[in-house]
PDB file of C-alpha atoms in Angstrom:
ATOM      1  CA  ASP A   7       5.943   1.813   9.366  1.00  0.00           C
ATOM      2  CA  THR A   8       3.913   2.931   6.328  1.00  0.00           C
ATOM      3  CA  GLU A   9       5.840   6.103   5.744  1.00  0.00           C
ATOM      4  CA  VAL A  10       7.382   7.485   2.639  1.00  0.00           C
ATOM      5  CA  THR A  11       9.695  10.319   3.598  1.00  0.00           C
ATOM      6  CA  GLN A  12      10.594  13.083   1.197  1.00  0.00           C
ATOM      7  CA  THR A  13      13.186  15.795   1.625  1.00  0.00           C
ATOM      8  CA  PRO A  14      13.271  18.703   1.399  1.00  0.00           C
ATOM      9  CA  LYS A  15       9.658  19.733   1.998  1.00  0.00           C
ATOM     10  CA  HIS A  16      10.185  23.032   0.173  1.00  0.00           C
ATOM     11  CA  LEU A  17      12.813  24.016  -2.402  1.00  0.00           C
ATOM     12  CA  VAL A  18      13.442  27.249  -4.264  1.00  0.00           C
ATOM     13  CA  MET A  19      16.008  27.076  -7.030  1.00  0.00           C
ATOM     14  CA  GLY A  20      17.254  29.216  -9.868  1.00  0.00           C
ATOM     15  CA  MET A  21      17.178  28.088 -13.466  1.00  0.00           C
ATOM     16  CA  THR A  22      20.947  27.462 -13.474  1.00  0.00           C
ATOM     17  CA  ASN A  23      21.038  25.521 -10.208  1.00  0.00           C
ATOM     18  CA  LYS A  24      21.487  21.800  -9.680  1.00  0.00           C
ATOM     19  CA  LYS A  25      19.504  20.237  -6.853  1.00  0.00           C
ATOM     20  CA  SER A  26      18.215  16.819  -5.807  1.00  0.00           C
ATOM     21  CA  LEU A  27      15.005  15.565  -4.270  1.00  0.00           C
ATOM     22  CA  LYS A  28      15.214  12.560  -2.003  1.00  0.00           C
ATOM     23  CA  CYS A  29      12.716   9.858  -1.110  1.00  0.00           C
ATOM     24  CA  GLU A  30      13.023   6.998   1.365  1.00  0.00           C
ATOM     25  CA  GLN A  31      10.804   4.083   2.371  1.00  0.00           C
ATOM     26  CA  HIS A  32      11.396   1.130   4.678  1.00  0.00           C
ATOM     27  CA  MET A  33       8.334  -0.958   3.868  1.00  0.00           C
ATOM     28  CA  GLY A  34      10.245  -3.383   1.661  1.00  0.00           C
ATOM     29  CA  HIS A  35       8.413  -2.081  -1.394  1.00  0.00           C
ATOM     30  CA  ARG A  36      10.097  -2.904  -4.680  1.00  0.00           C
ATOM     31  CA  ALA A  37       8.410  -0.301  -6.873  1.00  0.00           C
ATOM     32  CA  MET A  38       8.994   3.423  -6.451  1.00  0.00           C
ATOM     33  CA  TYR A  39       7.533   6.318  -8.377  1.00  0.00           C
ATOM     34  CA  TRP A  40       7.938  10.013  -9.076  1.00  0.00           C
ATOM     35  CA  TYR A  41       4.843  12.075  -9.802  1.00  0.00           C
ATOM     36  CA  LYS A  42       4.473  15.771 -10.631  1.00  0.00           C
ATOM     37  CA  GLN A  43       1.387  17.629  -9.472  1.00  0.00           C
ATOM     38  CA  LYS A  44       0.201  21.121 -10.352  1.00  0.00           C
ATOM     39  CA  ALA A  45      -2.266  22.932  -8.070  1.00  0.00           C
ATOM     40  CA  LYS A  46      -5.743  21.333  -7.959  1.00  0.00           C
ATOM     41  CA  LYS A  47      -4.769  18.845 -10.675  1.00  0.00           C
ATOM     42  CA  PRO A  48      -4.187  15.091 -10.379  1.00  0.00           C
ATOM     43  CA  PRO A  49      -0.644  13.731 -10.052  1.00  0.00           C
ATOM     44  CA  GLU A  50       1.076  12.965 -13.369  1.00  0.00           C
ATOM     45  CA  LEU A  51       3.382   9.979 -13.533  1.00  0.00           C
ATOM     46  CA  MET A  52       7.015  10.761 -14.397  1.00  0.00           C
ATOM     47  CA  PHE A  53       9.077   7.655 -13.630  1.00  0.00           C
ATOM     48  CA  VAL A  54       8.629   4.134 -12.280  1.00  0.00           C
ATOM     49  CA  TYR A  55      11.422   2.045 -10.794  1.00  0.00           C
ATOM     50  CA  SER A  56      10.843  -1.655 -10.356  1.00  0.00           C
ATOM     51  CA  TYR A  57      13.449  -3.661  -8.452  1.00  0.00           C
ATOM     52  CA  GLU A  58      15.824  -0.705  -8.688  1.00  0.00           C
ATOM     53  CA  LYS A  59      15.617  -0.545 -12.471  1.00  0.00           C
ATOM     54  CA  LEU A  60      13.912   2.209 -14.432  1.00  0.00           C
ATOM     55  CA  SER A  61      10.874   0.579 -16.027  1.00  0.00           C
ATOM     56  CA  ILE A  62       8.793   3.594 -17.095  1.00  0.00           C
ATOM     57  CA  ASN A  63       9.860   7.051 -18.263  1.00  0.00           C
ATOM     58  CA  GLU A  64       6.814   9.057 -19.323  1.00  0.00           C
ATOM     59  CA  SER A  65       8.764  11.119 -21.874  1.00  0.00           C
ATOM     60  CA  VAL A  66      10.102  13.376 -19.146  1.00  0.00           C
ATOM     61  CA  PRO A  67      12.620  16.067 -20.232  1.00  0.00           C
ATOM     62  CA  SER A  68      16.252  15.191 -19.538  1.00  0.00           C
ATOM     63  CA  ARG A  69      16.573  18.072 -17.084  1.00  0.00           C
ATOM     64  CA  PHE A  70      14.913  15.613 -14.676  1.00  0.00           C
ATOM     65  CA  SER A  71      17.175  12.653 -13.928  1.00  0.00           C
ATOM     66  CA  PRO A  72      16.006   9.868 -11.600  1.00  0.00           C
ATOM     67  CA  GLU A  73      18.277   7.575  -9.642  1.00  0.00           C
ATOM     68  CA  CYS A  74      17.581   4.552  -7.442  1.00  0.00           C
ATOM     69  CA  PRO A  75      20.711   3.829  -5.361  1.00  0.00           C
ATOM     70  CA  ASN A  76      19.058   0.936  -3.493  1.00  0.00           C
ATOM     71  CA  SER A  77      15.659  -0.557  -2.805  1.00  0.00           C
ATOM     72  CA  SER A  78      14.843   2.019  -0.114  1.00  0.00           C
ATOM     73  CA  LEU A  79      15.994   5.213  -1.782  1.00  0.00           C
ATOM     74  CA  LEU A  80      14.894   7.194  -4.794  1.00  0.00           C
ATOM     75  CA  ASN A  81      16.393  10.470  -5.948  1.00  0.00           C
ATOM     76  CA  LEU A  82      15.351  13.002  -8.556  1.00  0.00           C
ATOM     77  CA  HIS A  83      18.207  15.169  -9.828  1.00  0.00           C
ATOM     78  CA  LEU A  84      17.212  18.562 -11.198  1.00  0.00           C
ATOM     79  CA  HIS A  85      19.241  20.735 -13.548  1.00  0.00           C
ATOM     80  CA  ALA A  86      18.436  23.768 -15.697  1.00  0.00           C
ATOM     81  CA  LEU A  87      14.774  23.765 -14.784  1.00  0.00           C
ATOM     82  CA  GLN A  88      12.213  26.193 -16.130  1.00  0.00           C
ATOM     83  CA  PRO A  89       9.654  28.210 -14.110  1.00  0.00           C
ATOM     84  CA  GLU A  90       6.879  25.982 -15.493  1.00  0.00           C
ATOM     85  CA  ASP A  91       8.515  23.057 -13.685  1.00  0.00           C
ATOM     86  CA  SER A  92       7.365  24.579 -10.401  1.00  0.00           C
ATOM     87  CA  ALA A  93       5.021  22.028  -8.822  1.00  0.00           C
ATOM     88  CA  LEU A  94       4.571  19.538  -5.991  1.00  0.00           C
ATOM     89  CA  TYR A  95       6.790  16.520  -6.619  1.00  0.00           C
ATOM     90  CA  LEU A  96       5.475  13.349  -5.046  1.00  0.00           C
ATOM     91  CA  CYS A  97       7.283  10.115  -4.388  1.00  0.00           C
ATOM     92  CA  ALA A  98       5.327   6.900  -3.902  1.00  0.00           C
ATOM     93  CA  SER A  99       6.054   3.247  -3.342  1.00  0.00           C
ATOM     94  CA  SER A 100       4.154  -0.006  -3.671  1.00  0.00           C
ATOM     95  CA  GLN A 101       4.890  -3.666  -3.106  1.00  0.00           C
ATOM     96  CA  GLY A 102       5.633  -4.105  -6.776  1.00  0.00           C
ATOM     97  CA  THR A 103       4.297  -3.167 -10.140  1.00  0.00           C
ATOM     98  CA  TYR A 104       2.272  -6.363  -9.911  1.00  0.00           C
ATOM     99  CA  GLY A 105      -0.565  -6.646  -7.430  1.00  0.00           C
ATOM    100  CA  PHE A 106      -3.387  -4.218  -6.857  1.00  0.00           C
ATOM    101  CA  GLY A 107      -1.403  -1.025  -7.305  1.00  0.00           C
ATOM    102  CA  GLU A 108      -1.850   0.331  -3.805  1.00  0.00           C
ATOM    103  CA  ALA A 109       0.637   3.135  -3.560  1.00  0.00           C
ATOM    104  CA  PHE A 110       1.787   5.010  -0.480  1.00  0.00           C
ATOM    105  CA  PHE A 111       2.760   8.620  -1.036  1.00  0.00           C
ATOM    106  CA  GLY A 112       5.160  10.951   0.677  1.00  0.00           C
ATOM    107  CA  GLN A 113       4.191  14.487   1.648  1.00  0.00           C
ATOM    108  CA  GLY A 114       5.877  15.864  -1.413  1.00  0.00           C
ATOM    109  CA  THR A 115       8.451  18.522  -2.172  1.00  0.00           C
ATOM    110  CA  ARG A 116       7.046  21.903  -3.112  1.00  0.00           C
ATOM    111  CA  LEU A 117       9.447  23.126  -5.818  1.00  0.00           C
ATOM    112  CA  THR A 118       9.616  26.722  -6.991  1.00  0.00           C
ATOM    113  CA  VAL A 119      11.867  27.602  -9.927  1.00  0.00           C
ATOM    114  CA  VAL A 120      12.762  31.287 -10.140  1.00  0.00           C
TER     115      VAL A 120
ATOM    116  CA  THR B  20      -6.862  11.957 -23.687  1.00  0.00           C
ATOM    117  CA  GLN B  21      -7.808  11.506 -20.037  1.00  0.00           C
ATOM    118  CA  LEU B  22      -8.524   7.860 -19.303  1.00  0.00           C
ATOM    119  CA  LEU B  23     -10.367   8.443 -16.031  1.00  0.00           C
ATOM    120  CA  GLU B  24     -12.941  11.216 -15.807  1.00  0.00           C
ATOM    121  CA  GLN B  25     -14.298  12.277 -12.440  1.00  0.00           C
ATOM    122  CA  SER B  26     -17.487  14.210 -11.819  1.00  0.00           C
ATOM    123  CA  PRO B  27     -18.250  16.620 -10.451  1.00  0.00           C
ATOM    124  CA  GLN B  28     -14.994  18.555 -10.733  1.00  0.00           C
ATOM    125  CA  PHE B  29     -15.889  20.815  -7.798  1.00  0.00           C
ATOM    126  CA  LEU B  30     -18.439  20.361  -5.033  1.00  0.00           C
ATOM    127  CA  SER B  31     -19.323  22.704  -2.176  1.00  0.00           C
ATOM    128  CA  ILE B  32     -21.868  21.443   0.364  1.00  0.00           C
ATOM    129  CA  GLN B  33     -22.975  22.002   3.945  1.00  0.00           C
ATOM    130  CA  GLU B  34     -22.149  19.659   6.808  1.00  0.00           C
ATOM    131  CA  GLY B  35     -24.687  16.871   7.101  1.00  0.00           C
ATOM    132  CA  GLU B  36     -25.398  16.600   3.385  1.00  0.00           C
ATOM    133  CA  ASN B  37     -24.786  13.473   1.317  1.00  0.00           C
ATOM    134  CA  LEU B  38     -22.779  13.408  -1.898  1.00  0.00           C
ATOM    135  CA  THR B  39     -21.596  11.056  -4.618  1.00  0.00           C
ATOM    136  CA  VAL B  40     -18.450  11.325  -6.732  1.00  0.00           C
ATOM    137  CA  TYR B  41     -18.167   9.385  -9.972  1.00  0.00           C
ATOM    138  CA  CYS B  42     -15.110   7.995 -11.736  1.00  0.00           C
ATOM    139  CA  ASN B  43     -15.701   6.828 -15.318  1.00  0.00           C
ATOM    140  CA  SER B  44     -13.604   5.315 -18.073  1.00  0.00           C
ATOM    141  CA  SER B  45     -13.950   3.415 -21.322  1.00  0.00           C
ATOM    142  CA  SER B  46     -11.033   1.207 -20.239  1.00  0.00           C
ATOM    143  CA  VAL B  47     -11.058  -1.832 -17.983  1.00  0.00           C
ATOM    144  CA  PHE B  48      -8.877  -1.717 -14.888  1.00  0.00           C
ATOM    145  CA  SER B  49      -7.550  -4.623 -12.877  1.00  0.00           C
ATOM    146  CA  SER B  50      -8.159  -2.605  -9.723  1.00  0.00           C
ATOM    147  CA  LEU B  51      -9.162   0.873  -8.725  1.00  0.00           C
ATOM    148  CA  GLN B  52      -8.060   2.955  -5.772  1.00  0.00           C
ATOM    149  CA  TRP B  53      -9.546   6.026  -4.132  1.00  0.00           C
ATOM    150  CA  TYR B  54      -7.261   8.596  -2.524  1.00  0.00           C
ATOM    151  CA  ARG B  55      -7.908  11.770  -0.551  1.00  0.00           C
ATOM    152  CA  GLN B  56      -5.425  14.635  -0.613  1.00  0.00           C
ATOM    153  CA  GLU B  57      -5.262  17.706   1.591  1.00  0.00           C
ATOM    154  CA  PRO B  58      -3.454  20.898   0.486  1.00  0.00           C
ATOM    155  CA  GLY B  59       0.326  20.561   0.640  1.00  0.00           C
ATOM    156  CA  GLU B  60       0.178  16.849   1.458  1.00  0.00           C
ATOM    157  CA  GLY B  61       0.491  13.662  -0.547  1.00  0.00           C
ATOM    158  CA  PRO B  62      -2.557  11.549  -1.454  1.00  0.00           C
ATOM    159  CA  VAL B  63      -3.683   9.106   1.230  1.00  0.00           C
ATOM    160  CA  LEU B  64      -5.100   5.749   0.167  1.00  0.00           C
ATOM    161  CA  LEU B  65      -8.730   5.238   1.241  1.00  0.00           C
ATOM    162  CA  VAL B  66      -9.683   1.961  -0.410  1.00  0.00           C
ATOM    163  CA  THR B  67      -8.888  -0.524  -3.173  1.00  0.00           C
ATOM    164  CA  VAL B  68     -11.621  -2.294  -5.149  1.00  0.00           C
ATOM    165  CA  VAL B  69     -10.779  -5.286  -7.278  1.00  0.00           C
ATOM    166  CA  THR B  70     -13.874  -7.312  -8.144  1.00  0.00           C
ATOM    167  CA  GLY B  71     -16.596  -6.069 -10.507  1.00  0.00           C
ATOM    168  CA  GLY B  72     -19.673  -5.087  -8.507  1.00  0.00           C
ATOM    169  CA  GLU B  73     -17.701  -4.887  -5.269  1.00  0.00           C
ATOM    170  CA  VAL B  74     -18.949  -2.562  -2.539  1.00  0.00           C
ATOM    171  CA  LYS B  75     -16.730  -1.460   0.347  1.00  0.00           C
ATOM    172  CA  LYS B  76     -17.641   0.683   3.320  1.00  0.00           C
ATOM    173  CA  LEU B  77     -15.303   2.833   5.377  1.00  0.00           C
ATOM    174  CA  LYS B  78     -17.357   4.474   8.150  1.00  0.00           C
ATOM    175  CA  ARG B  79     -19.457   7.106   6.309  1.00  0.00           C
ATOM    176  CA  LEU B  80     -17.810   6.389   2.933  1.00  0.00           C
ATOM    177  CA  THR B  81     -19.179   3.776   0.519  1.00  0.00           C
ATOM    178  CA  PHE B  82     -17.187   2.751  -2.533  1.00  0.00           C
ATOM    179  CA  GLN B  83     -18.512   0.776  -5.477  1.00  0.00           C
ATOM    180  CA  PHE B  84     -16.711  -0.787  -8.453  1.00  0.00           C
ATOM    181  CA  GLY B  85     -18.755  -1.162 -11.614  1.00  0.00           C
ATOM    182  CA  ASP B  86     -19.653  -4.642 -12.853  1.00  0.00           C
ATOM    183  CA  ALA B  87     -17.466  -4.172 -15.940  1.00  0.00           C
ATOM    184  CA  ARG B  88     -14.590  -2.705 -13.878  1.00  0.00           C
ATOM    185  CA  LYS B  89     -14.632   0.511 -15.915  1.00  0.00           C
ATOM    186  CA  ASP B  90     -16.180   2.867 -13.383  1.00  0.00           C
ATOM    187  CA  SER B  91     -16.498   3.509  -9.689  1.00  0.00           C
ATOM    188  CA  SER B  92     -18.346   5.748  -7.255  1.00  0.00           C
ATOM    189  CA  LEU B  93     -17.697   7.192  -3.822  1.00  0.00           C
ATOM    190  CA  HIS B  94     -20.684   8.088  -1.646  1.00  0.00           C
ATOM    191  CA  ILE B  95     -20.261  10.121   1.539  1.00  0.00           C
ATOM    192  CA  THR B  96     -23.098  10.165   4.056  1.00  0.00           C
ATOM    193  CA  ALA B  97     -23.550  13.139   6.399  1.00  0.00           C
ATOM    194  CA  ALA B  98     -20.434  14.967   5.241  1.00  0.00           C
ATOM    195  CA  GLN B  99     -18.236  16.632   7.834  1.00  0.00           C
ATOM    196  CA  HIS B 100     -15.882  19.598   7.533  1.00  0.00           C
ATOM    197  CA  GLY B 101     -12.973  17.180   7.909  1.00  0.00           C
ATOM    198  CA  ASP B 102     -13.987  15.454   4.649  1.00  0.00           C
ATOM    199  CA  THR B 103     -12.801  18.525   2.733  1.00  0.00           C
ATOM    200  CA  GLY B 104     -10.075  17.699   0.221  1.00  0.00           C
ATOM    201  CA  LEU B 105      -9.215  16.540  -3.278  1.00  0.00           C
ATOM    202  CA  TYR B 106     -10.635  13.089  -4.003  1.00  0.00           C
ATOM    203  CA  LEU B 107      -8.774  11.087  -6.624  1.00  0.00           C
ATOM    204  CA  CYS B 108      -9.630   7.785  -8.200  1.00  0.00           C
ATOM    205  CA  ALA B 109      -6.743   5.846  -9.716  1.00  0.00           C
ATOM    206  CA  GLY B 110      -6.863   2.834 -11.979  1.00  0.00           C
ATOM    207  CA  LEU B 111      -4.239   0.184 -12.421  1.00  0.00           C
ATOM    208  CA  MET B 112      -3.426  -0.605 -16.046  1.00  0.00           C
ATOM    209  CA  ASN B 113      -0.961  -3.005 -17.563  1.00  0.00           C
ATOM    210  CA  TYR B 114       1.859  -1.088 -19.198  1.00  0.00           C
ATOM    211  CA  GLY B 115       3.473  -4.059 -20.853  1.00  0.00           C
ATOM    212  CA  GLY B 116       4.710  -7.399 -19.647  1.00  0.00           C
ATOM    213  CA  ALA B 117       4.528  -7.579 -15.876  1.00  0.00           C
ATOM    214  CA  THR B 118       4.608  -3.821 -15.361  1.00  0.00           C
ATOM    215  CA  ASN B 119       1.491  -1.951 -14.287  1.00  0.00           C
ATOM    216  CA  LYS B 120       1.054   1.748 -13.765  1.00  0.00           C
ATOM    217  CA  LEU B 121      -1.369   3.773 -11.705  1.00  0.00           C
ATOM    218  CA  ILE B 122      -3.359   6.324 -13.699  1.00  0.00           C
ATOM    219  CA  PHE B 123      -5.115   9.079 -11.757  1.00  0.00           C
ATOM    220  CA  GLY B 124      -8.547  10.491 -12.496  1.00  0.00           C
ATOM    221  CA  THR B 125      -9.175  14.187 -13.075  1.00  0.00           C
ATOM    222  CA  GLY B 126     -10.002  14.769  -9.388  1.00  0.00           C
ATOM    223  CA  THR B 127     -12.961  16.123  -7.418  1.00  0.00           C
ATOM    224  CA  LEU B 128     -12.366  19.068  -5.107  1.00  0.00           C
ATOM    225  CA  LEU B 129     -14.783  18.831  -2.169  1.00  0.00           C
ATOM    226  CA  ALA B 130     -15.445  21.684   0.248  1.00  0.00           C
ATOM    227  CA  VAL B 131     -17.686  20.961   3.232  1.00  0.00           C
ATOM    228  CA  GLN B 132     -18.843  24.148   4.916  1.00  0.00           C
ATOM    229  CA  PRO B 133     -19.272  23.986   8.711  1.00  0.00           C
TER     230      PRO B 133
END
């Protein structure tokens, strides 16, 4: 099983809403990532969790709040987002932040903030 | 400052043509990955190159890692319509201590006309 599963696939939310994105993998990977991607642009790293601890926060605004409940799950809690936060949010995992960096990506959540 | 520059940015060719995509940097990477992404999907890993000068082949795709591990190329022979997508190189850099992070290139959008 080389799948990274993200839910929901699409999400429309208002600027005052609170929502969460979920990501799950069962490959035994110990590093998990959130990326943000605008149309026809490369993914931009937001957060890295290594062994369930936050190891990298790329100066992401506090309206994005990551959480890693266990080694298989990664959440991204959203609150008071802006329309410019609309993007494809990608979750990825890899064996660890050591190694060759091969990351497996989920299909993404297409987020629209209205 | 973008660490990994890809060229060309856009490429539209006919089926059967050959093409080369370049990924260049002034930084040294411990490894480099190539991903392909279709609209609305997450990136899919194509190959990882680790050793300077390494050449890997995946059917009609040939990947090369520069001797100094700062650049890479992807050559596609006899392109097919199914090769259409966003091609992304990604380099692994040490963030500090034992933590690495994957940095994506600027991307090359390939359209193969049937």
